[in-house]
Short mmCIF file of C-alpha atoms and ligand atoms in Angstrom, two decimals:
data_model
loop_
_atom_site.label_atom_id
_atom_site.label_comp_id
_atom_site.label_asym_id
_atom_site.label_seq_id
_atom_site.Cartn_x
_atom_site.Cartn_y
_atom_site.Cartn_z
CA MET A 1 240.90 120.69 88.03
CA LYS A 2 243.84 122.73 87.33
CA LEU A 3 243.02 126.48 87.68
CA SER A 4 244.80 129.77 86.76
CA LYS A 5 248.07 130.70 88.48
CA LYS A 6 246.47 134.35 88.30
CA LEU A 7 243.82 133.01 90.80
CA LYS A 8 246.11 131.78 93.28
CA GLN A 9 247.71 135.14 93.28
CA LEU A 10 244.82 136.98 94.15
CA PRO A 11 244.85 138.59 97.63
CA PRO A 12 242.56 137.00 100.22
CA GLN A 13 239.33 138.65 100.74
CA PHE A 14 240.38 139.89 104.38
CA PHE A 15 236.81 140.96 105.39
CA ALA A 16 235.39 137.68 104.06
CA SER A 17 236.45 136.11 107.63
CA LEU A 18 234.92 139.29 109.42
CA VAL A 19 231.61 138.74 107.56
CA GLN A 20 231.81 134.87 108.63
CA LYS A 21 232.51 135.69 112.22
CA THR A 22 229.69 138.33 112.44
CA GLY A 23 227.26 135.93 110.72
CA ASP A 24 228.18 133.01 113.06
CA ALA A 25 227.71 135.12 115.99
CA ILE A 26 224.08 136.51 114.51
CA ALA A 27 223.25 132.75 113.83
CA GLN A 28 223.80 131.87 117.46
CA GLY A 29 221.01 134.26 118.29
CA ARG A 30 223.18 136.87 119.89
CA ASP A 31 222.35 140.52 119.24
CA VAL A 32 225.53 141.75 117.37
CA ILE A 33 225.79 145.50 116.59
CA ASN A 34 227.36 145.11 113.05
CA LEU A 35 229.76 148.20 112.68
CA GLY A 36 232.08 146.22 110.39
CA GLN A 37 230.71 147.02 106.97
CA GLY A 38 230.29 149.69 104.58
CA ASN A 39 226.88 149.22 102.98
CA PRO A 40 224.56 152.29 103.30
CA ASP A 41 221.56 151.42 105.63
CA GLN A 42 218.91 153.76 104.12
CA PRO A 43 216.89 152.91 100.97
CA THR A 44 217.49 154.57 97.60
CA PRO A 45 215.35 157.88 97.33
CA LEU A 46 211.82 157.00 95.89
CA HIS A 47 212.16 159.39 92.88
CA ILE A 48 215.03 157.36 91.72
CA VAL A 49 213.18 154.12 92.46
CA LYS A 50 210.17 155.47 90.43
CA ALA A 51 212.33 156.39 87.54
CA LEU A 52 213.69 152.80 87.46
CA GLN A 53 210.08 151.56 87.23
CA GLU A 54 209.17 153.66 84.62
CA ALA A 55 212.03 152.68 82.58
CA VAL A 56 211.58 149.08 82.99
CA GLU A 57 208.27 149.51 81.65
CA ASN A 58 209.70 150.91 78.44
CA PRO A 59 210.75 148.07 76.22
CA THR A 60 213.50 149.90 74.64
CA THR A 61 215.31 149.43 78.00
CA HIS A 62 215.04 145.70 77.34
CA LYS A 63 217.45 145.83 74.44
CA TYR A 64 221.49 145.88 74.66
CA SER A 65 222.65 149.22 76.01
CA PRO A 66 224.92 150.95 73.64
CA PHE A 67 228.32 149.44 74.45
CA ARG A 68 229.65 152.68 76.23
CA GLY A 69 226.27 153.40 78.06
CA ILE A 70 223.41 156.00 77.23
CA SER A 71 224.43 159.48 76.21
CA GLU A 72 221.86 161.07 78.70
CA LEU A 73 223.81 159.43 81.60
CA LYS A 74 227.11 160.91 80.35
CA GLU A 75 225.45 164.25 80.00
CA ALA A 76 223.94 164.00 83.47
CA ALA A 77 227.25 163.27 84.94
CA ALA A 78 228.99 166.35 83.19
CA ASN A 79 225.94 168.35 84.33
CA PHE A 80 226.61 167.09 87.92
CA TYR A 81 230.07 168.05 87.91
CA LYS A 82 229.58 171.53 86.56
CA ARG A 83 226.71 172.03 89.10
CA GLU A 84 228.43 170.72 92.03
CA TYR A 85 232.17 171.42 91.45
CA ASN A 86 232.13 174.13 88.65
CA VAL A 87 234.10 171.53 86.43
CA ASP A 88 233.59 171.42 82.68
CA ILE A 89 233.34 168.01 81.36
CA ASP A 90 232.78 166.82 77.68
CA PRO A 91 230.29 164.26 78.01
CA LEU A 92 231.43 162.36 74.93
CA THR A 93 234.91 161.94 75.75
CA GLU A 94 235.51 162.44 79.29
CA VAL A 95 233.07 160.27 80.97
CA ALA A 96 233.14 156.27 81.12
CA ILE A 97 230.13 154.57 82.60
CA LEU A 98 230.91 151.81 84.93
CA SER A 99 229.05 148.76 86.84
CA GLY A 100 230.13 150.30 90.04
CA THR A 101 233.29 151.90 90.61
CA LYS A 102 234.93 148.79 92.08
CA ILE A 103 235.19 147.35 88.62
CA GLY A 104 236.71 150.74 87.29
CA LEU A 105 239.35 150.79 90.04
CA VAL A 106 240.20 147.09 89.40
CA GLU A 107 240.42 147.34 85.59
CA LEU A 108 242.27 150.90 85.55
CA PRO A 109 245.79 149.27 86.12
CA MET A 110 245.14 146.81 83.16
CA ALA A 111 244.12 149.73 80.90
CA VAL A 112 246.92 152.08 81.55
CA LEU A 113 249.85 150.03 82.65
CA ASN A 114 252.07 147.41 81.41
CA PRO A 115 253.14 144.25 83.44
CA GLY A 116 256.04 144.95 85.59
CA ASP A 117 255.29 148.81 85.82
CA TRP A 118 254.83 150.52 89.19
CA MET A 119 251.82 152.05 91.14
CA LEU A 120 251.37 153.89 94.25
CA LEU A 121 248.43 153.06 96.58
CA PRO A 122 247.53 154.64 99.82
CA ASP A 123 248.12 152.49 103.09
CA PRO A 124 245.73 151.98 104.79
CA GLY A 125 243.33 151.83 101.80
CA TYR A 126 240.28 150.18 100.43
CA PRO A 127 241.41 146.60 100.01
CA ASP A 128 239.91 145.82 96.32
CA TYR A 129 242.50 148.26 94.84
CA LEU A 130 245.00 145.31 95.50
CA SER A 131 243.00 143.08 92.98
CA GLY A 132 243.97 145.44 90.17
CA VAL A 133 247.48 145.33 90.86
CA VAL A 134 247.55 141.41 90.86
CA LEU A 135 245.15 141.28 87.62
CA ALA A 136 247.60 143.58 85.70
CA ASP A 137 250.71 141.99 87.02
CA VAL A 138 252.06 145.41 88.20
CA GLN A 139 254.31 146.19 91.00
CA LEU A 140 253.01 148.10 94.16
CA GLU A 141 254.64 151.01 96.42
CA THR A 142 252.42 151.95 99.31
CA LEU A 143 251.86 155.60 100.50
CA PRO A 144 251.77 155.64 104.30
CA LEU A 145 248.66 157.60 105.49
CA ILE A 146 249.42 158.60 109.15
CA ALA A 147 247.92 160.77 111.77
CA GLU A 148 250.62 163.23 111.96
CA ASN A 149 250.09 164.23 108.36
CA ASN A 150 246.24 164.16 108.52
CA PHE A 151 246.23 160.92 106.78
CA LEU A 152 247.52 162.71 103.51
CA PRO A 153 250.47 161.02 101.67
CA ASP A 154 253.73 162.91 101.82
CA TYR A 155 255.09 163.07 98.41
CA GLY A 156 258.42 164.38 99.78
CA ALA A 157 259.13 161.23 101.69
CA LEU A 158 259.18 159.34 98.31
CA SER A 159 262.78 158.58 96.91
CA GLU A 160 263.86 159.55 93.63
CA GLU A 161 263.69 156.26 92.07
CA SER A 162 259.97 155.72 93.46
CA LYS A 163 259.02 159.01 91.82
CA LYS A 164 260.73 158.10 88.59
CA ARG A 165 259.12 154.50 88.30
CA ALA A 166 255.62 155.15 89.50
CA LYS A 167 253.06 155.53 86.53
CA LEU A 168 249.75 155.53 88.48
CA MET A 169 248.57 156.73 91.75
CA TYR A 170 245.30 155.98 93.64
CA LEU A 171 243.91 158.71 96.34
CA ASN A 172 240.73 158.41 98.09
CA TYR A 173 239.16 161.72 100.05
CA PRO A 174 236.98 161.64 101.95
CA ASN A 175 239.15 158.59 102.76
CA ASN A 176 237.98 155.15 103.66
CA PRO A 177 238.91 153.88 106.16
CA THR A 178 240.30 156.99 108.14
CA GLY A 179 237.45 159.47 107.58
CA ALA A 180 240.05 162.14 106.56
CA ILE A 181 239.30 164.75 103.87
CA ALA A 182 241.69 166.68 101.48
CA ASP A 183 241.53 170.26 100.52
CA LEU A 184 242.26 172.09 97.21
CA ASN A 185 245.67 172.74 98.11
CA PHE A 186 246.56 169.08 98.54
CA PHE A 187 245.09 168.37 95.05
CA ASN A 188 246.97 171.17 93.43
CA ASP A 189 250.14 169.62 94.92
CA THR A 190 249.21 166.52 93.72
CA VAL A 191 248.77 167.64 90.08
CA ALA A 192 252.13 169.43 90.25
CA PHE A 193 253.65 166.16 91.66
CA ALA A 194 251.99 164.10 88.94
CA LYS A 195 253.07 166.56 86.13
CA GLU A 196 256.62 166.64 87.53
CA ASN A 197 256.90 162.65 87.66
CA GLU A 198 254.49 161.78 84.69
CA ILE A 199 252.52 159.87 87.09
CA ALA A 200 248.56 159.36 86.09
CA ILE A 201 246.22 160.10 88.97
CA CYS A 202 242.95 158.19 89.90
CA HIS A 203 241.02 160.12 92.69
CA ASP A 204 238.60 157.53 94.14
CA PHE A 205 235.47 160.18 95.16
CA ALA A 206 233.49 157.49 96.64
CA TYR A 207 232.58 159.59 99.54
CA GLY A 208 232.47 162.70 97.75
CA ALA A 209 228.96 163.84 99.08
CA VAL A 210 230.07 163.16 102.80
CA GLY A 211 231.67 166.10 104.42
CA PHE A 212 230.99 167.28 107.92
CA ASP A 213 230.84 170.42 109.92
CA GLY A 214 229.65 172.31 106.87
CA VAL A 215 232.64 171.22 104.75
CA LYS A 216 231.81 170.29 101.15
CA PRO A 217 234.49 167.82 99.93
CA VAL A 218 236.59 169.04 97.00
CA SER A 219 236.56 167.16 93.92
CA TYR A 220 240.34 166.30 92.55
CA LEU A 221 239.08 167.78 89.19
CA GLN A 222 238.72 171.34 90.72
CA ALA A 223 242.60 171.37 90.92
CA LYS A 224 244.16 173.63 88.19
CA GLY A 225 245.55 171.10 85.40
CA ALA A 226 243.77 168.03 87.12
CA LYS A 227 242.21 166.84 83.75
CA ASP A 228 245.72 166.97 82.18
CA VAL A 229 246.87 164.17 84.41
CA GLY A 230 244.22 162.21 85.89
CA ILE A 231 240.56 161.17 86.49
CA GLU A 232 238.16 160.86 89.33
CA MET A 233 235.98 157.93 90.00
CA TYR A 234 232.30 158.53 91.35
CA THR A 235 230.07 155.96 92.65
CA MET A 236 226.31 156.24 93.00
CA SER A 237 226.35 153.59 95.85
CA LYS A 238 227.05 156.15 98.53
CA THR A 239 225.63 159.57 97.49
CA PHE A 240 222.19 158.12 96.40
CA ASN A 241 222.15 154.72 98.49
CA MET A 242 222.41 152.88 95.44
CA ALA A 243 225.08 150.16 96.40
CA GLY A 244 223.00 147.34 94.96
CA TRP A 245 222.32 148.94 91.72
CA ARG A 246 225.90 148.69 90.55
CA ILE A 247 226.58 152.11 88.82
CA GLY A 248 229.06 154.83 88.84
CA PHE A 249 231.20 156.52 86.24
CA ALA A 250 234.85 157.74 85.60
CA ILE A 251 235.36 161.31 84.60
CA GLY A 252 238.37 163.52 83.41
CA ASN A 253 241.22 162.97 81.28
CA SER A 254 239.92 161.79 77.89
CA GLN A 255 242.86 159.44 76.92
CA ILE A 256 242.48 157.39 80.23
CA ILE A 257 238.62 157.29 79.79
CA ASP A 258 239.04 156.05 76.40
CA ALA A 259 241.41 153.41 77.66
CA ILE A 260 238.79 152.36 80.31
CA ASN A 261 236.06 152.20 77.45
CA VAL A 262 238.38 150.24 75.23
CA ILE A 263 239.16 147.65 78.11
CA GLN A 264 235.27 147.69 78.84
CA ASP A 265 234.25 147.10 75.11
CA HIS A 266 235.85 143.70 75.57
CA MET A 267 234.20 142.69 78.89
CA PHE A 268 230.92 144.34 79.28
CA VAL A 269 227.90 145.85 77.10
CA SER A 270 227.62 148.61 79.69
CA LEU A 271 224.65 148.05 82.05
CA PHE A 272 220.87 147.51 82.24
CA PRO A 273 219.63 150.97 80.50
CA ALA A 274 216.73 151.12 82.85
CA VAL A 275 219.51 151.43 85.77
CA GLN A 276 221.22 154.13 83.62
CA HIS A 277 218.03 156.04 83.42
CA ALA A 278 217.40 155.90 87.12
CA ALA A 279 221.04 157.04 87.60
CA VAL A 280 220.15 160.10 85.34
CA ALA A 281 217.30 160.93 87.70
CA ALA A 282 219.67 160.85 90.50
CA LEU A 283 222.14 163.17 89.05
CA ASN A 284 219.64 165.55 87.50
CA GLY A 285 216.95 165.60 90.27
CA ASN A 286 216.62 167.34 93.69
CA GLN A 287 219.72 166.74 95.93
CA GLU A 288 217.76 167.32 98.87
CA CYS A 289 217.95 163.53 99.82
CA VAL A 290 221.79 163.71 99.85
CA THR A 291 221.80 166.67 102.35
CA THR A 292 219.44 164.54 104.61
CA PHE A 293 221.48 161.45 104.49
CA VAL A 294 224.68 163.48 105.28
CA ASN A 295 223.27 165.39 108.20
CA ASN A 296 222.14 161.89 109.36
CA TYR A 297 225.57 160.54 109.29
CA GLU A 298 226.89 163.62 110.96
CA LYS A 299 224.42 163.00 113.84
CA ARG A 300 225.45 159.42 114.20
CA ARG A 301 229.03 160.61 114.17
CA ASN A 302 228.35 163.04 116.97
CA ALA A 303 226.70 160.53 118.94
CA LEU A 304 229.39 158.13 118.43
CA ILE A 305 232.18 160.40 119.49
CA SER A 306 230.38 161.66 122.56
CA ALA A 307 229.83 158.12 123.77
CA CYS A 308 233.51 157.37 123.33
CA ASN A 309 234.35 160.44 125.35
CA ARG A 310 231.85 159.38 128.12
CA ILE A 311 233.57 155.86 128.60
CA GLY A 312 237.01 157.58 128.41
CA TRP A 313 238.13 156.40 124.99
CA LYS A 314 239.92 159.36 123.42
CA VAL A 315 239.29 159.26 119.82
CA GLU A 316 239.39 161.62 116.78
CA ALA A 317 236.26 162.48 115.04
CA PRO A 318 235.97 161.72 111.24
CA ARG A 319 235.53 164.74 108.87
CA GLY A 320 233.96 163.02 106.08
CA SER A 321 233.08 159.68 104.68
CA PHE A 322 230.78 157.27 106.95
CA PHE A 323 233.64 155.85 109.00
CA ALA A 324 235.21 156.40 112.24
CA TRP A 325 238.87 155.51 112.59
CA LEU A 326 239.25 154.74 116.26
CA ASN A 327 242.42 154.02 117.91
CA VAL A 328 242.98 150.51 119.67
CA PRO A 329 243.81 150.84 123.42
CA LYS A 330 247.60 150.01 124.61
CA GLY A 331 248.25 146.40 124.78
CA TYR A 332 245.96 145.47 121.73
CA THR A 333 246.58 144.62 118.09
CA SER A 334 243.57 145.71 115.83
CA GLN A 335 242.76 142.15 115.14
CA ASN A 336 242.64 140.86 118.76
CA PHE A 337 240.81 144.08 119.98
CA ALA A 338 238.05 143.37 117.21
CA ASP A 339 237.95 139.97 118.14
CA LYS A 340 237.44 140.90 121.78
CA LEU A 341 234.69 143.31 120.94
CA LEU A 342 232.88 140.66 118.86
CA SER A 343 233.21 137.83 121.39
CA GLU A 344 232.72 139.86 124.54
CA ALA A 345 230.55 142.85 123.51
CA ASP A 346 228.70 141.39 120.54
CA VAL A 347 230.02 144.67 118.49
CA ALA A 348 231.51 143.85 115.08
CA VAL A 349 234.01 146.23 114.03
CA ALA A 350 236.66 146.01 110.90
CA PRO A 351 240.39 145.62 112.24
CA GLY A 352 242.76 148.34 110.85
CA ILE A 353 245.13 145.82 109.67
CA GLY A 354 242.71 144.48 106.99
CA PHE A 355 243.35 147.85 105.33
CA GLY A 356 247.05 147.76 105.24
CA GLU A 357 250.38 147.65 107.25
CA PHE A 358 249.48 151.45 108.28
CA GLY A 359 246.14 150.67 109.46
CA GLU A 360 247.59 148.71 112.57
CA GLY A 361 246.57 150.24 115.93
CA TYR A 362 243.07 151.39 114.46
CA ILE A 363 239.67 149.69 114.15
CA ARG A 364 237.09 151.05 111.45
CA VAL A 365 233.41 151.58 112.77
CA GLY A 366 230.62 152.40 110.15
CA LEU A 367 228.20 155.03 110.88
CA LEU A 368 225.49 152.69 109.46
CA VAL A 369 223.16 152.10 112.31
CA ASP A 370 220.92 154.44 114.32
CA GLU A 371 222.24 156.67 116.97
CA HIS A 372 220.97 154.64 119.60
CA ARG A 373 222.52 151.50 118.48
CA LEU A 374 226.05 153.46 118.12
CA GLU A 375 225.70 154.51 121.60
CA GLU A 376 224.84 151.03 122.75
CA ALA A 377 227.77 149.59 120.92
CA ILE A 378 230.21 152.08 122.74
CA GLU A 379 228.39 151.56 126.08
CA ARG A 380 229.01 147.70 125.79
CA ILE A 381 232.59 148.38 125.07
CA GLY A 382 232.72 150.55 128.12
CA ARG A 383 231.38 147.72 130.24
CA LEU A 384 234.39 145.67 129.34
CA GLY A 385 236.26 148.06 131.67
CA ILE A 386 239.44 148.64 129.36
CA PHE A 387 238.96 152.40 129.67
CA ASN A 388 239.41 154.46 132.46
CA LYS A 389 237.24 157.57 132.45
CA ASP A 390 239.88 159.74 134.05
CA MET A 391 242.86 158.68 132.05
CA THR A 392 243.52 158.66 128.31
CA ASN A 393 244.02 155.28 126.74
CA GLU A 394 247.51 156.40 125.23
C1 PLP B 401 236.66 153.85 98.91
C2 PLP B 401 235.73 153.17 98.16
N1 PLP B 401 236.12 153.06 97.02
C3 PLP B 401 235.26 152.49 95.96
C4 PLP B 401 234.18 151.80 96.43
C5 PLP B 401 233.44 150.80 95.48
O1 PLP B 401 232.03 151.33 95.25
P1 PLP B 401 231.10 150.85 94.22
O2 PLP B 401 231.75 149.60 93.52
O3 PLP B 401 229.80 150.41 94.71
O4 PLP B 401 231.13 151.81 93.24
C6 PLP B 401 233.79 151.44 97.77
C7 PLP B 401 232.80 150.77 98.35
O5 PLP B 401 232.79 150.50 99.51
C8 PLP B 401 234.87 152.24 98.65
O6 PLP B 401 234.73 152.26 99.98
#
């Protein structure tokens, strides 16, 4: 059968091969410590599960949802932004309900760009952004994120031509994969840059809840004038351990929100109303569970970094997200180092090159197993004899 050209243009799912290799090793009966994925390991808090159970028992949730989602959820999203970030949001016009933010990030270029338009994407970055580029037939310029700039883009390094032609830019802090965070100054600069060059901003706030060392990550919408030029994507997947429930929202500039809603009117009938009611319970409910998850990730981060230090692996501690971005020792690529760790230490990690050219030289480790398993993973790596306790690996 002849299938579409578009299908062939879609980027290969880089991490499919990692999942396959890890699965094969586990199928052989090996005790693999899987640090390669981004799936929260803890269950959804009970009060959210209970809210779903109650909602399911109410037959009104068995009908089609309103096309653009239930109003209670948009109000809960607006209240959440007021409470957490002191940002004023009109629930009617400034919130779009999404079946997970992945879909929002993939459909946004289709909603706001024309074929041939240019967009700016961070490198390294979340690989699914690239799917939206291909589906919308737009052109891509990458923004290198490098350690010297704390993994923030350097707008000053863009050429005049790049600034002129770019129409949309994605950002993501706390950052997957680097674990970097951004402050309000950075977002203020971003708004100024966007206004000057007429670039729409989409800030992917997937790890918005996860800041370490007492730092609460800043929302892009806290920057002055942010709503004039952009939106934020907020997922329930990470903050409330609801990755399988597929729910999130886009929030901010009403024109962009409307564009998302129009595209979605043609593709979805929102999502299961009971899931939307459970999301209301999550957003309006006690947030203690979120603090507990974040403290847990921080303990794991500390255990991981101490274990790296003990084997002589000099690494930087992430400041947010639930990933650590560890530099690869001299003489290895990210891919062959990741392959070595899986085949010789039974430790699965994501090679940095899978996140873009500027991901080379790093591996991404998820803080999604308990402290003992993280320590054991690093001890196993230490036994490979790559690192010398008395030397740096640079
Ligand atoms: C940076 C980033 N953005 C967006 C997502 C998508 O989240 P979801 O589709 O579950 O809302 C993820 C998931 O891993 C992510 O890491």
